[in-house]
PDB file of C-alpha atoms (C1' of nucleotides) in Angstrom:
ATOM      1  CA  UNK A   1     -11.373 -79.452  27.612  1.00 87.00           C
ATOM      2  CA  UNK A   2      -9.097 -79.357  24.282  1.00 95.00           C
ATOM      3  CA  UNK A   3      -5.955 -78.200  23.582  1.00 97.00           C
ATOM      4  CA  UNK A   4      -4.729 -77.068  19.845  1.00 97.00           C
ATOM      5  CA  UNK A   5      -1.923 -76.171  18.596  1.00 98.00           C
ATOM      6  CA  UNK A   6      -1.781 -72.245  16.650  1.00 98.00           C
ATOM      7  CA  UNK A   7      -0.078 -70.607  13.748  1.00 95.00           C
ATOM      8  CA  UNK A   8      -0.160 -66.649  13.707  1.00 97.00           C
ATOM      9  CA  UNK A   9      -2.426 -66.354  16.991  1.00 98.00           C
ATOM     10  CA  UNK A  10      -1.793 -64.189  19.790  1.00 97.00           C
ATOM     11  CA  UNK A  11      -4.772 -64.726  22.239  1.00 97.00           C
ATOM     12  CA  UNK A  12      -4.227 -61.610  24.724  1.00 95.00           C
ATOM     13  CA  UNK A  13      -4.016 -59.348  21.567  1.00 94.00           C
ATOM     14  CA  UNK A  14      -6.784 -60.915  20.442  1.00 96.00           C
ATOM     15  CA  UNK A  15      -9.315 -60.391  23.482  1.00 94.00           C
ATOM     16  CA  UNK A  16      -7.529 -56.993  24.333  1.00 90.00           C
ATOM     17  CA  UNK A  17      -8.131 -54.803  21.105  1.00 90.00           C
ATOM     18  CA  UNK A  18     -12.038 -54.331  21.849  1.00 91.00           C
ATOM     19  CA  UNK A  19     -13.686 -57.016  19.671  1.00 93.00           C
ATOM     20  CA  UNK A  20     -15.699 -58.361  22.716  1.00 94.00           C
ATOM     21  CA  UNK A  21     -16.131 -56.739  26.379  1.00 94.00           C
ATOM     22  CA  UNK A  22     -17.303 -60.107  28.337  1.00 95.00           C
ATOM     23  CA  UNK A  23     -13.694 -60.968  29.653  1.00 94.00           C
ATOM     24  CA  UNK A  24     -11.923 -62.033  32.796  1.00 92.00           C
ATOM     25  CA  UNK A  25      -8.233 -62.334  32.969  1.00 92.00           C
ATOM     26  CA  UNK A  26      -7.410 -64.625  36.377  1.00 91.00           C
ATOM     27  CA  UNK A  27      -3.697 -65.545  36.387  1.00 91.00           C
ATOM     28  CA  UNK A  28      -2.893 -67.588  32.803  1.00 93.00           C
ATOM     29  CA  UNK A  29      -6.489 -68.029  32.082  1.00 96.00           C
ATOM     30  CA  UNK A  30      -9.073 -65.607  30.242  1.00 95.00           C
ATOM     31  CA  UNK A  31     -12.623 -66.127  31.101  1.00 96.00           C
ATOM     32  CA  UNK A  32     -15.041 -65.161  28.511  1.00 96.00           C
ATOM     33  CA  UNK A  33     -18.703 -64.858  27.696  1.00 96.00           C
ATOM     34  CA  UNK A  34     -19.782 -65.238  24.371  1.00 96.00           C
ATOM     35  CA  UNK A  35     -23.801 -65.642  23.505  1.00 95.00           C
ATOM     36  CA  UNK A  36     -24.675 -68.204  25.438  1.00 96.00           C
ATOM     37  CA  UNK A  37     -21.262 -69.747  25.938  1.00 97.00           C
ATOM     38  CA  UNK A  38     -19.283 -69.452  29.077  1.00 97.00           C
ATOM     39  CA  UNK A  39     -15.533 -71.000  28.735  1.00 97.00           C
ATOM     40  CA  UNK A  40     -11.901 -70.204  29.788  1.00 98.00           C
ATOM     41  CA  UNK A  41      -8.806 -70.447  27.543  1.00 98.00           C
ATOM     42  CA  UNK A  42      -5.285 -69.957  28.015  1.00 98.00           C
ATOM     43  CA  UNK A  43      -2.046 -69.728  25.307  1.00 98.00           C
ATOM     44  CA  UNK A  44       1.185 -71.084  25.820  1.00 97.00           C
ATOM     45  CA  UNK A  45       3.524 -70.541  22.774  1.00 96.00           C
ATOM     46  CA  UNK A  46       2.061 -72.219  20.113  1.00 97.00           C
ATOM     47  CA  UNK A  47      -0.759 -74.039  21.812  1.00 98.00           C
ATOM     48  CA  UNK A  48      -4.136 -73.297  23.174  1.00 98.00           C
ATOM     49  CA  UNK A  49      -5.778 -74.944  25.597  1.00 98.00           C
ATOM     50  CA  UNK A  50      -9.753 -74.407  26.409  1.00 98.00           C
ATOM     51  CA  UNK A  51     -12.758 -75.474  29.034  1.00 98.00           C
ATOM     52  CA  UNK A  52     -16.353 -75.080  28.453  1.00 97.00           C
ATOM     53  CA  UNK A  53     -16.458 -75.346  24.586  1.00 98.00           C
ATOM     54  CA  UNK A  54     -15.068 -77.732  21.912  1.00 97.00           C
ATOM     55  CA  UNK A  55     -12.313 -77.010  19.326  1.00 98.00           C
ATOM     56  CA  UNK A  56     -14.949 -76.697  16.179  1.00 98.00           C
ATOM     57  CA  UNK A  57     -16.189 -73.480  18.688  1.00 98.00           C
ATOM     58  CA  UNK A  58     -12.529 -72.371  19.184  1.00 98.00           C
ATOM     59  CA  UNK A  59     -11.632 -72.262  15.307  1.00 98.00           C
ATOM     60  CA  UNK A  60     -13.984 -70.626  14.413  1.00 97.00           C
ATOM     61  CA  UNK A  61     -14.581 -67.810  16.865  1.00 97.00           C
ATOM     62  CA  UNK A  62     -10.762 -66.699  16.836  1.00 98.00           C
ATOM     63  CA  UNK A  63     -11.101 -67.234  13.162  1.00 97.00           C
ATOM     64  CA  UNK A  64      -8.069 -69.631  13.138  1.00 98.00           C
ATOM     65  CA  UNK A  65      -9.183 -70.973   9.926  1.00 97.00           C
ATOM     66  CA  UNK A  66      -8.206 -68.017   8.049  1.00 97.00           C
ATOM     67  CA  UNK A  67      -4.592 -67.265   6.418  1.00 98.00           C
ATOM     68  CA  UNK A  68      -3.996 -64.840   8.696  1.00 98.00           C
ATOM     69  CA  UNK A  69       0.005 -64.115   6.961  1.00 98.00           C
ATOM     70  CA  UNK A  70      -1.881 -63.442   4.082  1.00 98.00           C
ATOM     71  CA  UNK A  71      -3.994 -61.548   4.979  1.00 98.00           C
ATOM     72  CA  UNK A  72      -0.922 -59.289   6.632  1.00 98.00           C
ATOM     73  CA  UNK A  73       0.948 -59.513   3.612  1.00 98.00           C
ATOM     74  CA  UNK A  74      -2.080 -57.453   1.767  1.00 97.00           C
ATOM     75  CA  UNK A  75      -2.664 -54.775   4.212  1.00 97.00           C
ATOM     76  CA  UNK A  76       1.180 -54.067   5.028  1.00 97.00           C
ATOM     77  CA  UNK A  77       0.844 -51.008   2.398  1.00 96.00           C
ATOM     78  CA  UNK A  78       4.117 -49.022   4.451  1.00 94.00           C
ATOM     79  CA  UNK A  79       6.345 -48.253   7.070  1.00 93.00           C
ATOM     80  CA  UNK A  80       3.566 -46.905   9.473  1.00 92.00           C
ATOM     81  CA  UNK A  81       1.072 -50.164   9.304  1.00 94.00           C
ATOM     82  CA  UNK A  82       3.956 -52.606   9.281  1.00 95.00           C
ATOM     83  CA  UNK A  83       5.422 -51.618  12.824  1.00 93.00           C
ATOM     84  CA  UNK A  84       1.927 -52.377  14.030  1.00 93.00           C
ATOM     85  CA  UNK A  85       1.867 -55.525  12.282  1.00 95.00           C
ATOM     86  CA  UNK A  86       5.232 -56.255  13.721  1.00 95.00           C
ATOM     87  CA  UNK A  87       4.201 -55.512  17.147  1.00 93.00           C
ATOM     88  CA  UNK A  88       0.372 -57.383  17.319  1.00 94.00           C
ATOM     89  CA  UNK A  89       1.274 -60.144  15.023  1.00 96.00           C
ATOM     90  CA  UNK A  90      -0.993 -62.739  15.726  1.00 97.00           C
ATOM     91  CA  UNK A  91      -4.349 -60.453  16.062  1.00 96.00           C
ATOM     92  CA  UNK A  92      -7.360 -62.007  14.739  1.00 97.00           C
ATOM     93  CA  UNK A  93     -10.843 -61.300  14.267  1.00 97.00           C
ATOM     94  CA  UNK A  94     -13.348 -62.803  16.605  1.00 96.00           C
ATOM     95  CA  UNK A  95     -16.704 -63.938  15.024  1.00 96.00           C
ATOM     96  CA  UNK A  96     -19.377 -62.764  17.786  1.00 95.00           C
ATOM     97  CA  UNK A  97     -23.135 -63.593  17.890  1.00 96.00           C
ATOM     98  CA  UNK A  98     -24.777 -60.558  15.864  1.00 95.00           C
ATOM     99  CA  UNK A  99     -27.335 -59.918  18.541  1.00 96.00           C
ATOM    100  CA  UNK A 100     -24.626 -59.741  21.235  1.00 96.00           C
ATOM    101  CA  UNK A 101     -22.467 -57.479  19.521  1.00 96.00           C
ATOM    102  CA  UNK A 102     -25.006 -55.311  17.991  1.00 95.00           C
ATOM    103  CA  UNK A 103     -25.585 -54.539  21.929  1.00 95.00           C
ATOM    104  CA  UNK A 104     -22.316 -54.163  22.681  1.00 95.00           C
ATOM    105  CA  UNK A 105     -21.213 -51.680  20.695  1.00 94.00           C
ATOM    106  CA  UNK A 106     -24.752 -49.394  20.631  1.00 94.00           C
ATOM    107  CA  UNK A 107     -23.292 -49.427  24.499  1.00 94.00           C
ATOM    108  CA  UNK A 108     -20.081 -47.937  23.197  1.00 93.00           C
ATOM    109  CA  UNK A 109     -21.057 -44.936  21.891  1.00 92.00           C
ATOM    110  CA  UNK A 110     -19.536 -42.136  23.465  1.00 89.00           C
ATOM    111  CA  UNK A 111     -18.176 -44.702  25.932  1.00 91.00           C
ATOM    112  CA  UNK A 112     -14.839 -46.360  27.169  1.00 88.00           C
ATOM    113  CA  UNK A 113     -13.867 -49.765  26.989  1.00 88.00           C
ATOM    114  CA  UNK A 114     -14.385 -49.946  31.297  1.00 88.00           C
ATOM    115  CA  UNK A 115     -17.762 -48.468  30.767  1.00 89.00           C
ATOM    116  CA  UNK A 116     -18.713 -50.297  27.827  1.00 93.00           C
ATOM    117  CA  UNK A 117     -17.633 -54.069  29.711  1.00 92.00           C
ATOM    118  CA  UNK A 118     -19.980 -52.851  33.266  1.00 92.00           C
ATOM    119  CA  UNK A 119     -23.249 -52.187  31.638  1.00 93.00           C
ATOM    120  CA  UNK A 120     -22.823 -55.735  29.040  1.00 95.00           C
ATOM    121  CA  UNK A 121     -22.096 -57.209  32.842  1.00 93.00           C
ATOM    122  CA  UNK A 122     -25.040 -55.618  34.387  1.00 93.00           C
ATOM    123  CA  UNK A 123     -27.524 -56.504  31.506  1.00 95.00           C
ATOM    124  CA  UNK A 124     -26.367 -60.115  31.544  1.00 95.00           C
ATOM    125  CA  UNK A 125     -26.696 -60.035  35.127  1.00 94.00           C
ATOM    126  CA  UNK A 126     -30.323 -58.635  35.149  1.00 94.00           C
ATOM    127  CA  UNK A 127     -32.047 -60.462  31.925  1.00 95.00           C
ATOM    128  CA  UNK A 128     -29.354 -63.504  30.946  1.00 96.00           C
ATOM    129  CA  UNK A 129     -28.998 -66.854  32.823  1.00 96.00           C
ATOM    130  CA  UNK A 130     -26.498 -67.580  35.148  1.00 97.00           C
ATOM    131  CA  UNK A 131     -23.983 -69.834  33.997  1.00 97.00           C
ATOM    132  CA  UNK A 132     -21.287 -71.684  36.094  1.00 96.00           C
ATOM    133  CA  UNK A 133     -17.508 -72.692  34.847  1.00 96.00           C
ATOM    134  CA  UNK A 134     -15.138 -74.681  37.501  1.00 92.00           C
ATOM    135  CA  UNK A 135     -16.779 -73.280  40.261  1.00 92.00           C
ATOM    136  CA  UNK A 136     -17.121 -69.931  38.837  1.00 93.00           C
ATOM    137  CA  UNK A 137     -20.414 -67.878  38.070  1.00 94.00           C
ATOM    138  CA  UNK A 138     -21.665 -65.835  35.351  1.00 95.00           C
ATOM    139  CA  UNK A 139     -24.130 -64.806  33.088  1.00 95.00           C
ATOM    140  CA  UNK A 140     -25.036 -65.963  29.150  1.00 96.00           C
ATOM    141  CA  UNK A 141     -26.078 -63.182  27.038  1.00 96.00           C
ATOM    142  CA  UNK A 142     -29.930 -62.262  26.994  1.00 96.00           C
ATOM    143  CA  UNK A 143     -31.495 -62.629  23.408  1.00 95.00           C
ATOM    144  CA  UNK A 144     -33.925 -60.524  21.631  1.00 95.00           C
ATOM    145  CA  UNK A 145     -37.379 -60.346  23.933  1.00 94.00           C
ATOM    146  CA  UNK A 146     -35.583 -60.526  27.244  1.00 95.00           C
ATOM    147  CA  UNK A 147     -33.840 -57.097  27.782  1.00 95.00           C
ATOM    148  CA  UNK A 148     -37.669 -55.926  28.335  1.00 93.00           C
ATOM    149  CA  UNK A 149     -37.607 -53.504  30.958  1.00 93.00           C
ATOM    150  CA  UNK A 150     -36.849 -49.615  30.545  1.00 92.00           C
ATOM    151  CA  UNK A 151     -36.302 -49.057  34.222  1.00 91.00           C
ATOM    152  CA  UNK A 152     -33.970 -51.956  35.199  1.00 92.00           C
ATOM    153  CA  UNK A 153     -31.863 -51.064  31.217  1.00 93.00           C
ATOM    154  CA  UNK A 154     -31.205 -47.634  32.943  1.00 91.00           C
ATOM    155  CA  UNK A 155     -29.896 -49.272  36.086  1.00 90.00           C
ATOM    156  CA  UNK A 156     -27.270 -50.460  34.051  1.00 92.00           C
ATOM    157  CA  UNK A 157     -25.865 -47.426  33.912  1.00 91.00           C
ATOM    158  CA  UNK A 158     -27.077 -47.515  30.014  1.00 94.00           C
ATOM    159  CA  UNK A 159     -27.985 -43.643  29.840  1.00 92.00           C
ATOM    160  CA  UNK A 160     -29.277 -42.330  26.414  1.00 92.00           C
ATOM    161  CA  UNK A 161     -28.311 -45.828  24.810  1.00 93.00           C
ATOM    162  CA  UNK A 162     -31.114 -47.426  27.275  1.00 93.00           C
ATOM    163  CA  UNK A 163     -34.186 -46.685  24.485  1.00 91.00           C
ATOM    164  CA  UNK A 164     -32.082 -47.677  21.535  1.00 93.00           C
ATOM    165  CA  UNK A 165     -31.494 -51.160  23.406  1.00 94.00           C
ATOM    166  CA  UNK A 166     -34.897 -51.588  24.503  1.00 94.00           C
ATOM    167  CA  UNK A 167     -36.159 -50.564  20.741  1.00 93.00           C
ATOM    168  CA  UNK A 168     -33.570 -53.463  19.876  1.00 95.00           C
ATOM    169  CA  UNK A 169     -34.815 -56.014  21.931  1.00 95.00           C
ATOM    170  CA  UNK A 170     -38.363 -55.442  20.624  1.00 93.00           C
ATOM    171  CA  UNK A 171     -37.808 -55.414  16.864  1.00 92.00           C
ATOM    172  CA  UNK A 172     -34.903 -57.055  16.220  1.00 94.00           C
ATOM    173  CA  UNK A 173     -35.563 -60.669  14.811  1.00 91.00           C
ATOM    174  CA  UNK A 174     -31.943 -62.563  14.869  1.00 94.00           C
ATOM    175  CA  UNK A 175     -32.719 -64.507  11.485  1.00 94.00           C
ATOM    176  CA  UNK A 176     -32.922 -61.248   9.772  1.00 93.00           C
ATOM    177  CA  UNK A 177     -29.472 -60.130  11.287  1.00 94.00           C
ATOM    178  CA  UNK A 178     -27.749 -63.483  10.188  1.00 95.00           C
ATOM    179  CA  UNK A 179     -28.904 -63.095   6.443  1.00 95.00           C
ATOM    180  CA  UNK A 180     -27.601 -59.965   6.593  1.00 95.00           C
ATOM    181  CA  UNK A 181     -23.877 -61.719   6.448  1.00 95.00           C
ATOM    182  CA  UNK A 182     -25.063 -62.986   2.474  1.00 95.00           C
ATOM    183  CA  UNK A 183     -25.871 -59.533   1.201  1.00 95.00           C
ATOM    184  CA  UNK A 184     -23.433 -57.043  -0.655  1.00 94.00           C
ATOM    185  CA  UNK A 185     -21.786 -54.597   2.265  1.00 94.00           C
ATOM    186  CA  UNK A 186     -23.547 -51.865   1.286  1.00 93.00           C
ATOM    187  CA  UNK A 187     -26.664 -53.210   1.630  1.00 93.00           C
ATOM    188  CA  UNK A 188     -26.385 -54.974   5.080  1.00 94.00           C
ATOM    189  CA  UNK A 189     -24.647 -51.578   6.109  1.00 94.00           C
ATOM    190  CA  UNK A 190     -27.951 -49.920   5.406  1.00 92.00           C
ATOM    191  CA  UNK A 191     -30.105 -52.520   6.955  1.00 93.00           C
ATOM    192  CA  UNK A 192     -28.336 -52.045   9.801  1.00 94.00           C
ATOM    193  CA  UNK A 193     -28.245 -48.366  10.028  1.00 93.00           C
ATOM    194  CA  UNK A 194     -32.345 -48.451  10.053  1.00 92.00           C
ATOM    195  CA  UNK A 195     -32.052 -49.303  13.983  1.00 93.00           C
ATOM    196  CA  UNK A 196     -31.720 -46.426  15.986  1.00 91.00           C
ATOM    197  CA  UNK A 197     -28.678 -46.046  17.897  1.00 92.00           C
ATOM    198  CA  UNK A 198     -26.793 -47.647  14.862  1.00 94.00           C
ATOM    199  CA  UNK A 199     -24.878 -45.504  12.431  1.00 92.00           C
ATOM    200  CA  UNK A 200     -22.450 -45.666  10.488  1.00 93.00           C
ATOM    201  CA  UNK A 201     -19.303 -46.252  13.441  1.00 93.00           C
ATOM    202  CA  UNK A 202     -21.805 -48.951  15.202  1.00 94.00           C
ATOM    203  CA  UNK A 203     -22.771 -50.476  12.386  1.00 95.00           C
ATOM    204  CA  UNK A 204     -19.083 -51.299  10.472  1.00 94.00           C
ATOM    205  CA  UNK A 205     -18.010 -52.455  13.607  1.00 94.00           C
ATOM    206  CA  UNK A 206     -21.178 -55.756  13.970  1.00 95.00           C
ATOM    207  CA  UNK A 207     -19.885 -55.995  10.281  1.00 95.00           C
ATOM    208  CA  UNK A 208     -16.783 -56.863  10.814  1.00 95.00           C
ATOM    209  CA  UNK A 209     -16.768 -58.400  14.209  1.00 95.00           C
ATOM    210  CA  UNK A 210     -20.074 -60.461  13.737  1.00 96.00           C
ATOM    211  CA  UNK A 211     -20.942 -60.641  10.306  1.00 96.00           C
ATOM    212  CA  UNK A 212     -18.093 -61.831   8.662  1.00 95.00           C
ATOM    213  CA  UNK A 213     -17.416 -58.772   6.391  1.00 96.00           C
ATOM    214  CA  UNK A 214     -13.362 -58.171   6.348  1.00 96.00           C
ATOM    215  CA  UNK A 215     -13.472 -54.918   4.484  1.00 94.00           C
ATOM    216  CA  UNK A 216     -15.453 -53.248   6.917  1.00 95.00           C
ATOM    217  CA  UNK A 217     -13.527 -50.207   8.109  1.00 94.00           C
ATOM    218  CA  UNK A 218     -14.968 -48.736  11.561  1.00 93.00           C
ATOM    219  CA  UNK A 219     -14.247 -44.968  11.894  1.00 92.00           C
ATOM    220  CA  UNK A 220     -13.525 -44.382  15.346  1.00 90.00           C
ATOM    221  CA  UNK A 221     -11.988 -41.283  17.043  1.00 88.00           C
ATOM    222  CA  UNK A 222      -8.599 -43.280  17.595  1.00 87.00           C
ATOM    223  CA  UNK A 223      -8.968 -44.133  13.739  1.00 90.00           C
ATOM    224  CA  UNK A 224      -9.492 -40.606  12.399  1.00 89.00           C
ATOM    225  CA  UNK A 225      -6.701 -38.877  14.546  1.00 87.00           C
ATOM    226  CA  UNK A 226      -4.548 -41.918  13.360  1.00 90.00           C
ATOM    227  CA  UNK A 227      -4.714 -41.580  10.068  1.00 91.00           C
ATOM    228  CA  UNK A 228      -5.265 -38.215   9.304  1.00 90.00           C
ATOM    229  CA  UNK A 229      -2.061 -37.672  11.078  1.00 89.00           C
ATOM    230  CA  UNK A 230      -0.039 -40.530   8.869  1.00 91.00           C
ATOM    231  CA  UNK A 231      -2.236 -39.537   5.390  1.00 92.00           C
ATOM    232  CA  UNK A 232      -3.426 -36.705   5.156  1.00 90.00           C
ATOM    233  CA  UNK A 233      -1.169 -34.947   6.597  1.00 88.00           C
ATOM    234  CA  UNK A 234      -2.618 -34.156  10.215  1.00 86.00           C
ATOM    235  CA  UNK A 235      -5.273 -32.318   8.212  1.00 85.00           C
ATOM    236  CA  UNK A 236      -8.933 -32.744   9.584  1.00 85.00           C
ATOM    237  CA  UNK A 237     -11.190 -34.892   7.225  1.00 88.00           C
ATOM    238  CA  UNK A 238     -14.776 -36.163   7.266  1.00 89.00           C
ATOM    239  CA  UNK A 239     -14.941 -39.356   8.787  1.00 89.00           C
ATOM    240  CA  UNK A 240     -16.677 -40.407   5.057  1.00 90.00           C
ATOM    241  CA  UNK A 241     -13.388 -39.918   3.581  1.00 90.00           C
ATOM    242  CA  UNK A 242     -11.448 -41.850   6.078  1.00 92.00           C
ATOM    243  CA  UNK A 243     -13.436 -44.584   5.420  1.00 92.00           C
ATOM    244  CA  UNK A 244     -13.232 -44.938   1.812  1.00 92.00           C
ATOM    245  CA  UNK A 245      -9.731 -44.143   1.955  1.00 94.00           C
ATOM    246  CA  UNK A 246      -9.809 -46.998   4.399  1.00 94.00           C
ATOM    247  CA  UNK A 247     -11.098 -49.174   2.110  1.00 93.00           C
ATOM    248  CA  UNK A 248      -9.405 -48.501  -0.833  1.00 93.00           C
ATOM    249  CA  UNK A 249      -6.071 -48.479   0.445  1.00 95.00           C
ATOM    250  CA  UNK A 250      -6.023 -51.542   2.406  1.00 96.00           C
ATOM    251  CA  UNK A 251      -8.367 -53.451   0.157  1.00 95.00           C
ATOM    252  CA  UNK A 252     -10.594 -56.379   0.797  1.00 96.00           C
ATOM    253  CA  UNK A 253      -8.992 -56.955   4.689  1.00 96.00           C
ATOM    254  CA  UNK A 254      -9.564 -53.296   5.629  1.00 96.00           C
ATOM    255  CA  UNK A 255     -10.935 -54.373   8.949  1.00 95.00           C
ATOM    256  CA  UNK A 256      -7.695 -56.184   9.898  1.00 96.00           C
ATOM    257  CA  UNK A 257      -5.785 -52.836   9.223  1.00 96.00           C
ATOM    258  CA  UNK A 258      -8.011 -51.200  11.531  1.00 94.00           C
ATOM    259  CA  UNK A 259      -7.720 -53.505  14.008  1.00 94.00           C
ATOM    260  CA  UNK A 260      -3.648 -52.940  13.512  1.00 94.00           C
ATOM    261  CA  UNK A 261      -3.557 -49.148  13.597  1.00 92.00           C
ATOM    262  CA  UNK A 262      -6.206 -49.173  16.335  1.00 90.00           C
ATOM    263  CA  UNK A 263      -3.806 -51.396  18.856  1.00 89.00           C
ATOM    264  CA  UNK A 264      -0.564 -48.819  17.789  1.00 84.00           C
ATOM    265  CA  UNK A 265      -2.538 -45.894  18.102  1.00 82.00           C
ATOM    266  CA  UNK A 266      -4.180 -46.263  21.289  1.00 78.00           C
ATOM    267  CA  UNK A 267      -1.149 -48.048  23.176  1.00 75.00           C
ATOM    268  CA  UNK A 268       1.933 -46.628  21.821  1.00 74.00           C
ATOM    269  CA  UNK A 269       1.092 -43.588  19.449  1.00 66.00           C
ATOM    270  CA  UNK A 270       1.577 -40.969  22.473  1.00 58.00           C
ATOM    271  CA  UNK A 271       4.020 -43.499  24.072  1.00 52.00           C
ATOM    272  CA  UNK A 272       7.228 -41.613  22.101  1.00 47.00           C
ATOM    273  CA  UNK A 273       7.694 -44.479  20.185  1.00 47.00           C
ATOM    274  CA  UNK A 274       5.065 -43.059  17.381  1.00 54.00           C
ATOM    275  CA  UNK A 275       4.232 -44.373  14.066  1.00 58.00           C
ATOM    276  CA  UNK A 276       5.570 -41.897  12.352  1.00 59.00           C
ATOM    277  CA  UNK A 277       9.181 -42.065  13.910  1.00 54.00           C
ATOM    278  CA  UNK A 278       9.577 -45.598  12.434  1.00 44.00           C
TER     279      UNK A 278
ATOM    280  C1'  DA B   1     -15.688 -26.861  41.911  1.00 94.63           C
ATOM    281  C1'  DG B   2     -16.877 -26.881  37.262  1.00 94.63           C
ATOM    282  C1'  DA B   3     -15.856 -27.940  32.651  1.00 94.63           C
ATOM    283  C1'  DC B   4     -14.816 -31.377  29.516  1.00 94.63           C
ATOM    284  C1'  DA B   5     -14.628 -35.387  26.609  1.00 94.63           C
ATOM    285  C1'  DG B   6     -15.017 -40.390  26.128  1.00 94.63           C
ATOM    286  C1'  DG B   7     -14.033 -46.124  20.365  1.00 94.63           C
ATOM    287  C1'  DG B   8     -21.550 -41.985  18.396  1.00 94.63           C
ATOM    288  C1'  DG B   9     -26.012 -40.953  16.926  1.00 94.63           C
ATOM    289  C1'  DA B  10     -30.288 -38.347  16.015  1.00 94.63           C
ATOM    290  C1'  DG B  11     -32.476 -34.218  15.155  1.00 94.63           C
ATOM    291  C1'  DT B  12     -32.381 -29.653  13.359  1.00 94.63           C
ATOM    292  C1'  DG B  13     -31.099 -25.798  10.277  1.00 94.63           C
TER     293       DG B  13
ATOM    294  C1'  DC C   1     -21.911 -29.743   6.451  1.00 94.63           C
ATOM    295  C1'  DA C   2     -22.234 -27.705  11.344  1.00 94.63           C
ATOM    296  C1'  DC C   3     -24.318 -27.621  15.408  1.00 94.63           C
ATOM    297  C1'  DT C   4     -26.718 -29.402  19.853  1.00 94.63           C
ATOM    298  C1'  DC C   5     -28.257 -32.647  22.985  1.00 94.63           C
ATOM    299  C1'  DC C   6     -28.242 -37.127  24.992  1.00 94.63           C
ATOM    300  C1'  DC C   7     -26.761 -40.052  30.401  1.00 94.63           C
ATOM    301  C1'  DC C   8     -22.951 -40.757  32.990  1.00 94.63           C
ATOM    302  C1'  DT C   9     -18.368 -40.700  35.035  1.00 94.63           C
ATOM    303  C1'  DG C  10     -13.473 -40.116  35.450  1.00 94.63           C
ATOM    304  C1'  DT C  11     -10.212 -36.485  34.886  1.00 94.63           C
ATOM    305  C1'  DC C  12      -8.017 -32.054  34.686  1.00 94.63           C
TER     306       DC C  12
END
DNA sequence: AGACAGGGGAGTG
DNA sequence: CACTCCCCTGTC
């Protein structure tokens, strides 16, 4: 067990903006599967406290190393993006295993976030190795080579995603997706947009959550409605445009902004308390 | 009951 | 670009 104490880290924002779909919340403490890691971690004020992995684990996957008011300070562009800053303060990016989140979101295609979390259960269930915490049971994540079997892929409840995830499994190589994380965005963008199942959506989003690429600007259909409604004037726009404009208005920590304007926009944007009345 | 869309993507024209 | 289909499931 450790305990740290945190500057500018709110954990339950954190694990409940969509980054990662392996979580259990049981009174105070969040349970969560990461890779191969099982562990359960609880905030109180300004201190953390963890079982099942060490601190070096910790700061890094919550990304607690980086100057996360700094960061804010660049992307708060205007009145919109600062309420949302104001309100999820303490958001940071998680830093997945490629593989795992490469799965993950090729599940979330035309998905919800409930969907999504069963069928990363039910594959860890079928193909990963069970893994025990304080009494409590649960599954690692299955690397490339083990999610082998069409039949039992559909059976979690997989659908059309269940060939793009067995393609995966049987060409990906994992040192190839790590070097990805030293090439220029554009190209590791492409690279990853060669899988199947993996476009452009899919493939910002293992960018940015995996990869280690901040500027990375996922267009989801929270995201478009979002800002085309606080840019361009509720007018429709290709989600192309929405991501450049993404990226060159918010700069080099686009992905953070998303990450802001996703939280306000799917909790409180039809909640009467709307962006655009700030 | 039946249609519809949900944090997309591929294939076609 | 604009369209259609893809599996499935909750929702209206």
């Amino acid at each position: 067990m450790g305990k740290i104490k945190v500057k500018d880290f709110n954990l339950t924002h954190t694990l409940d903006c969509g980054q990662i779909f392996r979580i259990n919340r049981v009174n105070d403490w969040y349970f969560v599967n990461a890779q191969d890691n099982f562990f359960k971690i609880k905030q109180i004020r300004n201190e953390i406290e963890f079982h099942g992995v060490d601190k070096e684990f910790v700061v890094h996957f919550f990304s607690l190393n980086e100057n996360l008011p700094k960061i804010l300070k660049e992307i708060n562009k205007d009145k919109y993006i600062e309420k949302s800053i104001d309100k999820y303060r303490g958001l940071r990016l998680i830093k997945q295993d490629p593989w795992e989140c490469l799965i993950s979101f090729i599940c979330s295609s035309a998905s919800n976030i409930p969907r999504i979390k069963s069928k990363l259960k039910a594959l860890s269930e079928c193909f990963g190795k069970k893994i025990t915490l304080d009494g409590v049971c649960n599954y690692t994540f299955p690397p490339p080579g083990k999610i082998n079997d069409y039949g039992k892929i559909m059976d979690a409840k997989t659908g059309f995603r269940a060939r793009y995830i067995l393609e995966a499994n049987n060409t990906i190589d994992t040192k190839h997706l790590n070097s990805l994380r030293t090439q220029p965005y554009n190209l590791a963008k492409n690279e990853l947009k060669k899988i199947n199942g993996v476009g452009d959506k899919v493939a910002d989003c293992v960018l940015l959550f995996s990869l280690g690429f901040n500027q990375a600007f996922p267009v989801d259909t929270w995201i478009k409605k979002t800002v085309q409604l606080l840019y361009f004037d509720n007018n429709n726009v290709s989600n192309d445009r929405i991501r450049e404009f993404g990226l060159d208005y918010f700069g080099a920590h686009a992905g953070y902004a998303q990450q802001y304007l996703f939280m306000y926009s799917r909790n409180d944007l039809n909640k009467g308390s709307s962006l655009l009345m700030a």
